[in-house]
């Protein structure tokens, strides 16, 4: 079974802190994604990557950056956390081939910024 | 960016009743996926529809893709308490998937 592991289930940070959210997948998937989920808004794409060292902006990239140095790992970085970044963050991966494969999600990281 | 509408936002049904959620786009889709998220869980893939007019069934679940590939529906026959959760459609416009806001289903025993 595909496993997507997110490093932290719950985090509490203060405004202005730098936040790292780590995601690792164990099925050799080319594609990895970071979403945030807020009530009533569904899942919104922050960044995605179709290959190592490659990254593309999603629909809401402002305030975020990503890193993909290794195929299995995709990190989301909040350079200076703000209260409006309090949310559930979901990492996902899929096989190569663009947007036509099943997305496998991690358990999510619930971030609270005070 | 592209937006995907999904209705209803909430649905409360008595166990045994049917349930339908609808997903609509103003532009033609490449394909569409459906996901289920249980309370406290993460989204889990249910199905992908690619062809115009396609209908797929999974036990009590029936998925349909519109003829114009602009809308889709998920129908659950005779709901059970295990069907509780939020159902999301994810529409592909070519590069990535855009998720609908979801329909939260409650099933009263």
mmCIF file of C-alpha atoms in Angstrom:
data_model
loop_
_atom_site.group_PDB
_atom_site.id
_atom_site.type_symbol
_atom_site.label_atom_id
_atom_site.label_comp_id
_atom_site.label_asym_id
_atom_site.label_seq_id
_atom_site.Cartn_x
_atom_site.Cartn_y
_atom_site.Cartn_z
ATOM 1 C CA UNK A 1 0.000 0.000 0.000
ATOM 2 C CA UNK A 2 1.079 3.539 -0.724
ATOM 3 C CA UNK A 3 1.994 5.447 2.331
ATOM 4 C CA UNK A 4 2.261 9.203 2.541
ATOM 5 C CA UNK A 5 3.639 10.340 5.858
ATOM 6 C CA UNK A 6 3.450 13.847 7.206
ATOM 7 C CA UNK A 7 5.904 14.664 9.941
ATOM 8 C CA UNK A 8 3.583 16.409 12.374
ATOM 9 C CA UNK A 9 -0.137 15.898 12.994
ATOM 10 C CA UNK A 10 -0.501 19.014 15.143
ATOM 11 C CA UNK A 11 1.635 22.129 15.391
ATOM 12 C CA UNK A 12 1.219 25.372 17.284
ATOM 13 C CA UNK A 13 3.418 28.254 16.189
ATOM 14 C CA UNK A 14 3.630 31.957 16.834
ATOM 15 C CA UNK A 15 3.230 34.705 14.269
ATOM 16 C CA UNK A 16 6.496 35.314 12.454
ATOM 17 C CA UNK A 17 7.977 31.889 13.118
ATOM 18 C CA UNK A 18 9.359 29.790 10.300
ATOM 19 C CA UNK A 19 7.455 26.551 9.859
ATOM 20 C CA UNK A 20 8.524 23.381 8.068
ATOM 21 C CA UNK A 21 6.019 20.713 7.093
ATOM 22 C CA UNK A 22 7.579 17.517 5.844
ATOM 23 C CA UNK A 23 6.012 14.899 3.623
ATOM 24 C CA UNK A 24 7.479 11.562 2.573
ATOM 25 C CA UNK A 25 5.985 8.970 0.218
ATOM 26 C CA UNK A 26 7.234 5.427 -0.184
ATOM 27 C CA UNK A 27 5.886 4.392 -3.596
ATOM 28 C CA UNK A 28 8.318 6.129 -5.934
ATOM 29 C CA UNK A 29 5.684 8.589 -7.142
ATOM 30 C CA UNK A 30 6.840 11.386 -9.413
ATOM 31 C CA UNK A 31 4.093 13.820 -8.464
ATOM 32 C CA UNK A 32 3.685 15.464 -5.092
ATOM 33 C CA UNK A 33 1.300 18.153 -3.921
ATOM 34 C CA UNK A 34 0.567 20.394 -0.974
ATOM 35 C CA UNK A 35 -3.016 21.449 -0.262
ATOM 36 C CA UNK A 36 -4.637 23.375 2.509
ATOM 37 C CA UNK A 37 -8.115 22.521 3.650
ATOM 38 C CA UNK A 38 -10.462 25.027 5.216
ATOM 39 C CA UNK A 39 -14.159 24.547 6.061
ATOM 40 C CA UNK A 40 -16.412 25.358 3.135
ATOM 41 C CA UNK A 41 -13.500 25.896 0.753
ATOM 42 C CA UNK A 42 -12.485 22.349 -0.018
ATOM 43 C CA UNK A 43 -8.857 21.641 -0.795
ATOM 44 C CA UNK A 44 -6.817 24.388 -2.384
ATOM 45 C CA UNK A 45 -3.552 23.677 -4.132
ATOM 46 C CA UNK A 46 -0.542 25.534 -2.768
ATOM 47 C CA UNK A 47 2.365 24.041 -4.717
ATOM 48 C CA UNK A 48 3.067 20.919 -6.696
ATOM 49 C CA UNK A 49 6.037 19.095 -8.132
ATOM 50 C CA UNK A 50 6.199 16.654 -11.025
ATOM 51 C CA UNK A 51 9.871 15.838 -10.582
ATOM 52 C CA UNK A 52 12.837 16.231 -8.283
ATOM 53 C CA UNK A 53 14.006 19.847 -8.034
ATOM 54 C CA UNK A 54 10.927 20.945 -9.934
ATOM 55 C CA UNK A 55 8.179 23.039 -8.354
ATOM 56 C CA UNK A 56 5.185 24.888 -9.667
ATOM 57 C CA UNK A 57 2.824 27.332 -8.009
ATOM 58 C CA UNK A 58 -0.701 26.219 -7.386
ATOM 59 C CA UNK A 59 -3.700 28.421 -6.763
ATOM 60 C CA UNK A 60 -2.631 29.956 -3.457
ATOM 61 C CA UNK A 61 1.189 30.023 -3.252
ATOM 62 C CA UNK A 62 1.540 33.390 -1.484
ATOM 63 C CA UNK A 63 3.318 33.069 1.838
ATOM 64 C CA UNK A 64 4.598 29.579 1.086
ATOM 65 C CA UNK A 65 7.593 27.950 -0.534
ATOM 66 C CA UNK A 66 8.513 24.330 -1.179
ATOM 67 C CA UNK A 67 11.534 22.133 -1.575
ATOM 68 C CA UNK A 68 11.946 18.854 -3.387
ATOM 69 C CA UNK A 69 15.542 17.729 -3.154
ATOM 70 C CA UNK A 70 14.693 14.027 -3.217
ATOM 71 C CA UNK A 71 11.983 12.193 -5.082
ATOM 72 C CA UNK A 72 10.288 10.863 -1.975
ATOM 73 C CA UNK A 73 10.258 14.086 0.038
ATOM 74 C CA UNK A 74 8.320 17.304 -0.486
ATOM 75 C CA UNK A 75 8.580 20.038 2.110
ATOM 76 C CA UNK A 76 6.300 23.011 2.632
ATOM 77 C CA UNK A 77 7.837 26.096 4.214
ATOM 78 C CA UNK A 78 6.110 29.044 5.792
ATOM 79 C CA UNK A 79 8.851 31.665 5.974
ATOM 80 C CA UNK A 80 6.971 33.858 8.440
ATOM 81 C CA UNK A 81 3.784 32.293 9.727
ATOM 82 C CA UNK A 82 0.680 34.420 9.999
ATOM 83 C CA UNK A 83 -2.639 33.761 11.699
ATOM 84 C CA UNK A 84 -4.412 33.391 8.348
ATOM 85 C CA UNK A 85 -2.238 30.354 7.673
ATOM 86 C CA UNK A 86 -3.946 28.458 10.465
ATOM 87 C CA UNK A 87 -5.329 25.480 8.603
ATOM 88 C CA UNK A 88 -5.152 21.785 7.867
ATOM 89 C CA UNK A 89 -2.329 21.011 5.439
ATOM 90 C CA UNK A 90 -2.531 17.898 3.316
ATOM 91 C CA UNK A 91 0.272 16.375 1.299
ATOM 92 C CA UNK A 92 -0.522 14.053 -1.597
ATOM 93 C CA UNK A 93 1.338 12.052 -4.188
ATOM 94 C CA UNK A 94 0.471 10.334 -7.448
ATOM 95 C CA UNK A 95 2.153 8.414 -10.230
ATOM 96 C CA UNK A 96 3.559 10.239 -13.230
ATOM 97 C CA UNK A 97 1.287 11.384 -16.019
ATOM 98 C CA UNK A 98 -0.025 14.756 -14.954
ATOM 99 C CA UNK A 99 -3.503 15.143 -13.510
ATOM 100 C CA UNK A 100 -4.928 11.747 -14.273
ATOM 101 C CA UNK A 101 -3.805 9.591 -11.432
ATOM 102 C CA UNK A 102 -5.270 8.803 -8.070
ATOM 103 C CA UNK A 103 -4.074 11.119 -5.332
ATOM 104 C CA UNK A 104 -2.835 9.441 -2.160
ATOM 105 C CA UNK A 105 -3.090 11.741 0.832
ATOM 106 C CA UNK A 106 -1.237 11.891 4.090
ATOM 107 C CA UNK A 107 -3.033 12.154 7.419
ATOM 108 C CA UNK A 108 -2.692 15.920 7.441
ATOM 109 C CA UNK A 109 -0.926 18.472 9.612
ATOM 110 C CA UNK A 110 -3.136 20.822 11.579
ATOM 111 C CA UNK A 111 -1.294 24.093 12.065
ATOM 112 C CA UNK A 112 -2.396 26.758 14.505
ATOM 113 C CA UNK A 113 -0.646 30.130 14.328
ATOM 114 C CA UNK A 114 -1.128 32.306 17.397
ATOM 115 C CA UNK B 1 -8.446 30.194 -11.474
ATOM 116 C CA UNK B 2 -11.047 27.609 -12.296
ATOM 117 C CA UNK B 3 -13.843 27.026 -9.845
ATOM 118 C CA UNK B 4 -15.873 23.964 -9.201
ATOM 119 C CA UNK B 5 -19.322 24.182 -7.662
ATOM 120 C CA UNK B 6 -20.646 21.371 -5.542
ATOM 121 C CA UNK B 7 -24.141 21.051 -4.098
ATOM 122 C CA UNK B 8 -25.542 20.621 -1.599
ATOM 123 C CA UNK B 9 -23.101 21.788 1.039
ATOM 124 C CA UNK B 10 -24.749 19.612 3.680
ATOM 125 C CA UNK B 11 -27.170 16.713 3.520
ATOM 126 C CA UNK B 12 -28.831 14.955 6.408
ATOM 127 C CA UNK B 13 -30.580 11.701 5.576
ATOM 128 C CA UNK B 14 -32.233 8.891 7.451
ATOM 129 C CA UNK B 15 -30.448 5.588 7.127
ATOM 130 C CA UNK B 16 -31.828 3.786 4.100
ATOM 131 C CA UNK B 17 -32.590 6.943 2.150
ATOM 132 C CA UNK B 18 -30.755 7.816 -1.047
ATOM 133 C CA UNK B 19 -28.225 10.627 -1.396
ATOM 134 C CA UNK B 20 -26.890 12.567 -4.361
ATOM 135 C CA UNK B 21 -24.203 15.219 -4.637
ATOM 136 C CA UNK B 22 -23.588 17.256 -7.773
ATOM 137 C CA UNK B 23 -20.440 18.808 -9.142
ATOM 138 C CA UNK B 24 -20.544 21.538 -11.794
ATOM 139 C CA UNK B 25 -17.992 23.388 -13.871
ATOM 140 C CA UNK B 26 -18.492 26.264 -16.298
ATOM 141 C CA UNK B 27 -15.859 24.844 -18.637
ATOM 142 C CA UNK B 28 -15.181 21.428 -20.104
ATOM 143 C CA UNK B 29 -13.207 19.035 -17.951
ATOM 144 C CA UNK B 30 -10.514 16.570 -18.935
ATOM 145 C CA UNK B 31 -11.644 14.156 -16.271
ATOM 146 C CA UNK B 32 -13.108 14.144 -12.797
ATOM 147 C CA UNK B 33 -12.348 12.260 -9.616
ATOM 148 C CA UNK B 34 -14.360 11.679 -6.465
ATOM 149 C CA UNK B 35 -12.970 11.398 -2.954
ATOM 150 C CA UNK B 36 -14.454 10.582 0.437
ATOM 151 C CA UNK B 37 -13.168 12.023 3.679
ATOM 152 C CA UNK B 38 -14.373 10.481 6.911
ATOM 153 C CA UNK B 39 -14.592 12.759 9.973
ATOM 154 C CA UNK B 40 -11.061 13.267 11.294
ATOM 155 C CA UNK B 41 -9.561 11.476 8.298
ATOM 156 C CA UNK B 42 -7.952 12.333 5.021
ATOM 157 C CA UNK B 43 -9.479 12.209 1.524
ATOM 158 C CA UNK B 44 -9.550 8.768 -0.034
ATOM 159 C CA UNK B 45 -9.931 8.202 -3.763
ATOM 160 C CA UNK B 46 -13.180 6.648 -4.897
ATOM 161 C CA UNK B 47 -13.189 6.807 -8.682
ATOM 162 C CA UNK B 48 -12.125 8.634 -11.828
ATOM 163 C CA UNK B 49 -14.383 9.394 -14.802
ATOM 164 C CA UNK B 50 -12.890 10.243 -18.170
ATOM 165 C CA UNK B 51 -15.395 9.698 -20.962
ATOM 166 C CA UNK B 52 -18.408 11.800 -21.835
ATOM 167 C CA UNK B 53 -21.580 10.238 -20.406
ATOM 168 C CA UNK B 54 -19.610 7.665 -18.453
ATOM 169 C CA UNK B 55 -21.399 5.825 -15.647
ATOM 170 C CA UNK B 56 -19.555 3.717 -13.111
ATOM 171 C CA UNK B 57 -20.876 1.760 -10.157
ATOM 172 C CA UNK B 58 -19.276 0.629 -6.937
ATOM 173 C CA UNK B 59 -21.780 -1.394 -4.928
ATOM 174 C CA UNK B 60 -24.302 1.213 -3.726
ATOM 175 C CA UNK B 61 -22.427 4.138 -5.290
ATOM 176 C CA UNK B 62 -23.144 5.333 -8.827
ATOM 177 C CA UNK B 63 -20.942 7.928 -10.492
ATOM 178 C CA UNK B 64 -21.874 9.789 -13.640
ATOM 179 C CA UNK B 65 -20.006 12.172 -15.949
ATOM 180 C CA UNK B 66 -22.147 14.531 -17.992
ATOM 181 C CA UNK B 67 -22.362 14.395 -21.758
ATOM 182 C CA UNK B 68 -20.714 17.787 -22.069
ATOM 183 C CA UNK B 69 -18.074 16.859 -19.474
ATOM 184 C CA UNK B 70 -19.012 19.864 -17.376
ATOM 185 C CA UNK B 71 -20.790 18.129 -14.540
ATOM 186 C CA UNK B 72 -20.785 14.959 -12.519
ATOM 187 C CA UNK B 73 -22.823 13.306 -9.820
ATOM 188 C CA UNK B 74 -22.394 10.758 -7.080
ATOM 189 C CA UNK B 75 -25.468 8.845 -5.977
ATOM 190 C CA UNK B 76 -25.621 6.556 -2.961
ATOM 191 C CA UNK B 77 -28.507 4.128 -2.759
ATOM 192 C CA UNK B 78 -29.867 3.169 0.646
ATOM 193 C CA UNK B 79 -27.358 5.045 2.770
ATOM 194 C CA UNK B 80 -25.715 3.426 5.746
ATOM 195 C CA UNK B 81 -24.021 5.005 8.765
ATOM 196 C CA UNK B 82 -20.682 4.031 7.246
ATOM 197 C CA UNK B 83 -21.371 6.482 4.409
ATOM 198 C CA UNK B 84 -20.952 9.443 6.772
ATOM 199 C CA UNK B 85 -18.298 11.886 5.648
ATOM 200 C CA UNK B 86 -17.552 14.624 3.153
ATOM 201 C CA UNK B 87 -17.574 13.836 -0.549
ATOM 202 C CA UNK B 88 -15.371 15.908 -2.810
ATOM 203 C CA UNK B 89 -15.199 16.094 -6.542
ATOM 204 C CA UNK B 90 -11.847 16.984 -8.084
ATOM 205 C CA UNK B 91 -12.019 18.392 -11.586
ATOM 206 C CA UNK B 92 -9.122 18.300 -14.013
ATOM 207 C CA UNK B 93 -8.750 21.178 -16.443
ATOM 208 C CA UNK B 94 -5.517 19.931 -17.884
ATOM 209 C CA UNK B 95 -2.708 20.575 -15.453
ATOM 210 C CA UNK B 96 -4.041 19.985 -11.988
ATOM 211 C CA UNK B 97 -7.119 19.055 -10.080
ATOM 212 C CA UNK B 98 -9.429 21.671 -8.617
ATOM 213 C CA UNK B 99 -11.434 20.395 -5.685
ATOM 214 C CA UNK B 100 -15.023 21.309 -5.037
ATOM 215 C CA UNK B 101 -15.979 22.537 -1.551
ATOM 216 C CA UNK B 102 -17.464 19.149 -0.697
ATOM 217 C CA UNK B 103 -20.813 17.823 0.460
ATOM 218 C CA UNK B 104 -20.993 16.744 4.068
ATOM 219 C CA UNK B 105 -23.280 13.768 4.534
ATOM 220 C CA UNK B 106 -24.855 12.874 7.862
ATOM 221 C CA UNK B 107 -26.769 9.637 8.203
ATOM 222 C CA UNK B 108 -29.202 9.282 11.075
ATOM 223 C CA UNK B 109 -29.667 5.698 12.279
#
